[in-house]
Structures are given as C-alpha cells and as structure tokens.
Short mmCIF file of C-alpha atoms in Angstrom, two decimals:
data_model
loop_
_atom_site.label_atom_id
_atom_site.label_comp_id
_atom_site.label_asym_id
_atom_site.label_seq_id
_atom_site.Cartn_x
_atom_site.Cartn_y
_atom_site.Cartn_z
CA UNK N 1 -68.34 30.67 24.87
CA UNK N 2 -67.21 27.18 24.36
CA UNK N 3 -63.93 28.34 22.78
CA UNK N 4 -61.86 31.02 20.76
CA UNK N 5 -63.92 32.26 18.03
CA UNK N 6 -63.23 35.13 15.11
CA UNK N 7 -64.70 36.88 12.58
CA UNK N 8 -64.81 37.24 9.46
CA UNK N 9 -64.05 33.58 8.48
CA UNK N 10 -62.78 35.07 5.32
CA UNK N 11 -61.65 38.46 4.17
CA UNK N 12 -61.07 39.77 0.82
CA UNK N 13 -60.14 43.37 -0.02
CA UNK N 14 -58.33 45.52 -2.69
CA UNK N 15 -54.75 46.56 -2.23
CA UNK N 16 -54.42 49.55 0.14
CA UNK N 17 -57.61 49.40 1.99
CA UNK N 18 -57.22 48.85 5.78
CA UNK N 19 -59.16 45.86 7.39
CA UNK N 20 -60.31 45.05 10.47
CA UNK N 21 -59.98 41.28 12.21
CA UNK N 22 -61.82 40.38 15.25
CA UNK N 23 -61.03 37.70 17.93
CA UNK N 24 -63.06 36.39 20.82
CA UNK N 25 -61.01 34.49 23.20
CA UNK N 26 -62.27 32.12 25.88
CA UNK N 27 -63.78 33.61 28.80
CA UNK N 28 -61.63 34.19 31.75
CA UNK N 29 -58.49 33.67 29.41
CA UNK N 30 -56.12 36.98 30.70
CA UNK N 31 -53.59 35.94 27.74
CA UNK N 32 -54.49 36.40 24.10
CA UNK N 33 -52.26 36.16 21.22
CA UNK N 34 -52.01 36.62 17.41
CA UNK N 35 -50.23 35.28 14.42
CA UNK N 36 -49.87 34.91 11.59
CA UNK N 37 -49.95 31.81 8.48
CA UNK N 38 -48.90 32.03 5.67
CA UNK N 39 -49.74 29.28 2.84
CA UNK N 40 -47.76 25.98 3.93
CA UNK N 41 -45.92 27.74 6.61
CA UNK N 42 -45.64 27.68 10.35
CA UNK N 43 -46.90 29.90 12.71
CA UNK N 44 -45.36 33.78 12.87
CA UNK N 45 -46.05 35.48 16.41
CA UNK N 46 -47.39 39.32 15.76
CA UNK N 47 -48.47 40.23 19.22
CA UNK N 48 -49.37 39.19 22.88
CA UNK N 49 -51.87 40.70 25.30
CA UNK N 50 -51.96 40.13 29.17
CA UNK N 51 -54.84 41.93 30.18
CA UNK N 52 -55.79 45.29 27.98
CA UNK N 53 -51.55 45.71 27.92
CA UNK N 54 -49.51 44.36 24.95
CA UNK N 55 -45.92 43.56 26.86
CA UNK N 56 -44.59 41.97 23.30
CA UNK N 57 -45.61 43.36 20.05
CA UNK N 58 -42.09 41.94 18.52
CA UNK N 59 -43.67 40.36 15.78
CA UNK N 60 -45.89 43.07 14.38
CA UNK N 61 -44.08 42.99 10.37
CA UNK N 62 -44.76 46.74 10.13
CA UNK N 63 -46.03 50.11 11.47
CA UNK N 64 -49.45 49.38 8.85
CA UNK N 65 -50.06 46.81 11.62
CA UNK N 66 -51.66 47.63 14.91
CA UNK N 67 -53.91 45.46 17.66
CA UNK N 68 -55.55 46.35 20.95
CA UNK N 69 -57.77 44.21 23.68
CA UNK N 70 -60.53 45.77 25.46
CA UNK N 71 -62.13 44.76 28.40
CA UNK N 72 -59.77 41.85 28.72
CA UNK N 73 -62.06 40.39 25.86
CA UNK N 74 -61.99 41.08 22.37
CA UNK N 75 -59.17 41.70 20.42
CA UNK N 76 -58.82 44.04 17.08
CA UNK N 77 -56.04 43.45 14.77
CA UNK N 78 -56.10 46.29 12.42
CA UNK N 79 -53.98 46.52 9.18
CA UNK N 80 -53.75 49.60 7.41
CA UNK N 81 -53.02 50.03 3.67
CA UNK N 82 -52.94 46.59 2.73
CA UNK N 83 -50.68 44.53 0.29
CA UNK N 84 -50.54 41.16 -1.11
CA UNK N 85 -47.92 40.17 0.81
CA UNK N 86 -50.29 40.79 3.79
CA UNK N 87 -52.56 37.75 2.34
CA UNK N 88 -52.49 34.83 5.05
CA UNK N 89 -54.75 33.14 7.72
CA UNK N 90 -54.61 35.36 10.78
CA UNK N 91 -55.00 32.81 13.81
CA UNK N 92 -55.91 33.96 17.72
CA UNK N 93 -55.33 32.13 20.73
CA UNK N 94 -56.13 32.68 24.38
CA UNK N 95 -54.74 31.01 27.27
CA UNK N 96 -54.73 30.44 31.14
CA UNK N 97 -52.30 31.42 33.29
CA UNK N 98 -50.63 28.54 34.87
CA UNK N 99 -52.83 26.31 32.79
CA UNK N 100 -50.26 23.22 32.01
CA UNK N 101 -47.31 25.52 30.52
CA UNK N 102 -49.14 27.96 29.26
CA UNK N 103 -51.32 25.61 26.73
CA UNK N 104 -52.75 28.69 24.24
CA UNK N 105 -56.02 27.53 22.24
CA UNK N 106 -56.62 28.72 19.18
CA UNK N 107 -59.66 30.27 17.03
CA UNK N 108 -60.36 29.08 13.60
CA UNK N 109 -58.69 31.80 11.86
CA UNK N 110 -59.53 34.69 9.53
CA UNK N 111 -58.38 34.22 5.68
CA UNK N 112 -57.07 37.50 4.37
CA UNK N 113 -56.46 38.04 0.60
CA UNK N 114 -55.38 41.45 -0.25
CA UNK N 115 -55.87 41.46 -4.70
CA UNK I 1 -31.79 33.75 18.49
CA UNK I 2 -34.92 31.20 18.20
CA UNK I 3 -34.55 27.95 15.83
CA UNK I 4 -36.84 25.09 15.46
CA UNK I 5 -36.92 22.80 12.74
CA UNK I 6 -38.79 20.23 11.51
CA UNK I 7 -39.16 18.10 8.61
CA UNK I 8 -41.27 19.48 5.78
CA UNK I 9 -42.90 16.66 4.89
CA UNK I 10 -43.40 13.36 5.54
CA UNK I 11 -45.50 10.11 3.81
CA UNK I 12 -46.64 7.15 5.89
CA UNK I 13 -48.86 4.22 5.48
CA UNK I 14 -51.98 3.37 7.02
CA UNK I 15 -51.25 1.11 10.13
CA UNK I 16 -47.80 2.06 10.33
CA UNK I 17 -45.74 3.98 12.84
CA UNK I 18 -44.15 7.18 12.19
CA UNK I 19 -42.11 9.47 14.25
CA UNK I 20 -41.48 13.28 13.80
CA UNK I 21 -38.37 14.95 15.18
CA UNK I 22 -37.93 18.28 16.44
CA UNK I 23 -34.58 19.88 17.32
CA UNK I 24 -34.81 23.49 18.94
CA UNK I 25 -32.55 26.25 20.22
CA UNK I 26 -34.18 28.75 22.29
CA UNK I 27 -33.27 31.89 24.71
CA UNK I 28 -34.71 29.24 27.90
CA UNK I 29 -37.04 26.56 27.56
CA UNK I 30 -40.10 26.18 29.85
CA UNK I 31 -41.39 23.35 27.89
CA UNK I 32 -42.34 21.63 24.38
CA UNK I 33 -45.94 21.23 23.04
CA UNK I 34 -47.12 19.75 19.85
CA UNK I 35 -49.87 20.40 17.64
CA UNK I 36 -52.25 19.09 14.77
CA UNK I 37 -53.36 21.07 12.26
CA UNK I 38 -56.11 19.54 9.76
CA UNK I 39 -55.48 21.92 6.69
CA UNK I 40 -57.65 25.09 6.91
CA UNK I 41 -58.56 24.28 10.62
CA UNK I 42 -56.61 25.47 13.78
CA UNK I 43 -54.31 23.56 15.37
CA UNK I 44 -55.09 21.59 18.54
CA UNK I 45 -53.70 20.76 21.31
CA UNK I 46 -51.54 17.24 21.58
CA UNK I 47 -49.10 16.83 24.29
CA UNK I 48 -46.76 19.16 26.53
CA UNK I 49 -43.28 17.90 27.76
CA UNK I 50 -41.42 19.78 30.43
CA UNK I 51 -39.26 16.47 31.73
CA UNK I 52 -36.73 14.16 29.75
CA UNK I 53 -38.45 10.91 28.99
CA UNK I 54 -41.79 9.21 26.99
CA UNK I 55 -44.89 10.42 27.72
CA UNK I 56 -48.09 8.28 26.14
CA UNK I 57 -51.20 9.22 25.33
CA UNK I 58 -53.37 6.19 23.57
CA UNK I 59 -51.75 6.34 19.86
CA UNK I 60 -49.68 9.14 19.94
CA UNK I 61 -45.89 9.59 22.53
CA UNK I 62 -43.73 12.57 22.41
CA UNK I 63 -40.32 12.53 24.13
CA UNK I 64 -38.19 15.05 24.97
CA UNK I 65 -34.68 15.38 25.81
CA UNK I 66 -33.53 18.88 27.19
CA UNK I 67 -29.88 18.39 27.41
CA UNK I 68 -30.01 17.43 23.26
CA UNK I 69 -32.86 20.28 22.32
CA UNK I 70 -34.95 17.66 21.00
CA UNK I 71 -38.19 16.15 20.38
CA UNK I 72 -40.05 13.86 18.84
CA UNK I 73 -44.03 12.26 18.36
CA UNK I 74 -44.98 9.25 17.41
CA UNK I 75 -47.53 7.91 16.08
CA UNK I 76 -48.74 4.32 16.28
CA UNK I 77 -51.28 2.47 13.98
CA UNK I 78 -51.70 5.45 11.55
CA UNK I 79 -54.79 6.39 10.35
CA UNK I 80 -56.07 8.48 7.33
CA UNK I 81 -57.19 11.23 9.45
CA UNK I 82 -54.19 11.57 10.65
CA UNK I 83 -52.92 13.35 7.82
CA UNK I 84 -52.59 16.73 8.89
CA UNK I 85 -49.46 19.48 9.37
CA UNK I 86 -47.64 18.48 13.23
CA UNK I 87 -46.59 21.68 15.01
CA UNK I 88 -43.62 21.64 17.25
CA UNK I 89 -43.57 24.62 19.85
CA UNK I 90 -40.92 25.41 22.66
CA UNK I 91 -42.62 27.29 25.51
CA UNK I 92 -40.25 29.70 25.97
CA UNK I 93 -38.79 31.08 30.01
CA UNK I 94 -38.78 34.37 30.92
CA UNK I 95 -40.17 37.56 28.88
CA UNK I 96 -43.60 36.71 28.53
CA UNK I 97 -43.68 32.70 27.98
CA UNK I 98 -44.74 32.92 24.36
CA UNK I 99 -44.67 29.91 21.96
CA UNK I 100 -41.94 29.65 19.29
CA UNK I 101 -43.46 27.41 16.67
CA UNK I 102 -41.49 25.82 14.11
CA UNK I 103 -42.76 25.64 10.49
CA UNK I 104 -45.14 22.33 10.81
CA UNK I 105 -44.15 18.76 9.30
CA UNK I 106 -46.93 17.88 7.19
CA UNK I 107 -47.70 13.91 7.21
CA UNK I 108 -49.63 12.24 4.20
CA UNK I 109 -50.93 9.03 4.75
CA UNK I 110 -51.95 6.72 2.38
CA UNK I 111 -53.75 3.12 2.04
#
C-alpha cells in the first residue's frame, strides 16, 4: 500500500470492554511502532516491533495492554478492560532500516473513547 | 532519563518568520527529526539533523547543535496552513533507536 494505514478510524466503547486496534504498516517496513496521544499532548511510545519480536515494550502503561505483529505485517494492539483514562488517538508507524535515521511514518490514527 | 521540551504554544503572523526551539537530554543521540501535525491528522515528516549547522529546505531550516542539546525550525514567510502542532524528536543510539518525542509546540497563525 501507498502508506501506513489503520482501522477503525474511530472507536467508542463502554468502560471495561476490551478493544481491538489494527495497524497496517508499509510494505517491506521490518520496524513498526505504537503510541499513544492524548488530547493536546505529545507523543507516548507503548511498544516497538522488529520483525514478529517486540525488543521494547517499555511504554506499555499497564498489564490491560498487550500488542503482537504477525507475518512481519499487521499489528494488533489489544486493550483489555478499558477505562477513560485509556481514551486517546492510538498512532502506528513503520519504518526502514537504515532509511535516513530511522525516519518512522505514521498511520492516521485510531480515536479511542472509553464512556 | 529522557527530556525534551518545547514551547507549548506559539502565535505568528502571516508572512512572518518564526522559529521553534528544542532543548533535549537523552541516554545518546543518533539524530533530531521534526514533525507537523495538522490537528486530527498524523504527523509528517520535516527534516532530520545528525550534524551541527543549518540545513534548508525551501521555507522551512532546522539547526542543530549537539554539544548545547538543541534545536530549532524555522519558518519563513508563514502561511495559514501552517498552523499546525511542530514535533521535536531525538533519534535515540543504542537499544533499539526509538524516537523520544517531546510534547509538540502548537503554532497559530493569523492574518
């Protein structure tokens, strides 16, 4: 595809229900990546993949959160038992090896709002 | 530990230059890109620094300095459209070269 893409565009769902996010990074892109935005805020890292493996999950916030890569392709970012303070735009990126410093392009995002 | 910081906000004019600093401390330093984000889109790609100096690219320059952790863009002959939140991220060395963004300066410009 042309670039990152994910899905849903927007999310709502009831306190404590788990949800599912789904990213589709660029193809040939070994390096995908996940954060998170909250309203007027910068970027928060959650999680990088190199390959299927996840060498960094240091950002994940809790143990509700979870993500795995298959076939060095899509991405899942599951979070379990949702709360409000879990509302925020969930943003993926994929990048290149070597590709000038590690430039990581990102997908449009998934809005999340947990009521 | 990781610290980048950025103004919060900032107001401009059309046709008029502004500049947005960036001062970072990081555990190594690869590098130093800089983003736009229009508000509810994702942020794209503007420049990458690895070496002291200018570098120019038609209306926008970021510089770096490595020996001061610090960065700035400019912006030249603002535009409307170029209100939008500015991104500064260190490209961190070693571990697993992962971006450390700081929180975003968001520039308003007005007629």
């Amino acid at each position: 595809g042309a670039g990152v893409s994910q899905s849903p565009s927007n999310k709502v769902t009831e306190k404590g229900k788990d949800v599912e996010l789904r990213c589709d990074p660029i193809s040939g892109h070994t390096a995908l990546y996940w954060y998170r935005q909250r309203l007027g805020q910068g970027l928060e890292f959650l999680i990088y993949f190199q390959g299927n493996s996840a060498p960094d999950k240091s950002g994940l916030p809790s143990d509700r959160f979870s993500a795995e890569r298959t076939g060095e392709s899509v991405s899942t970012l599951t979070i379990q038992r949702t709360q409000q303070e879990d509302s925020a735009v969930y943003l993926c990126a994929s990048s290149s090896p070597g590709r000038r410093g590690n430039e990581q392009f990102f997908g449009p995002g998934t809005r999340l709002t947990v009521l | 530990g990781q610290n980048i910081d950025q103004p919060t906000e900032m107001t401009a004019t059309e046709g008029a230059i502004v500049q947005i600093n960036c001062t970072y401390q990081t555990s190594g330093f690869n590098g130093l890109f800089w983003y736009q984000q229009h508000a509810g889109e994702a942020p794209t790609f503007l420049s990458y620094n690895v070496l002291d100096g200018l570098e120019e690219k038609g209306r926008f320059s970021s510089f770096l300095s490595r020996s001061k952790g610090y960065s700035y863009l400019l912006l030249k002959e603002l535009q409307m459209k170029d209100s939008a939140s500015y991104l500064c991220a260190v490209h961190t060395s070693g571990g697993y070269n992962k971006l450390i963004f700081g929180a975003g300066t968001r520039l308003a410009v007005h007629p």
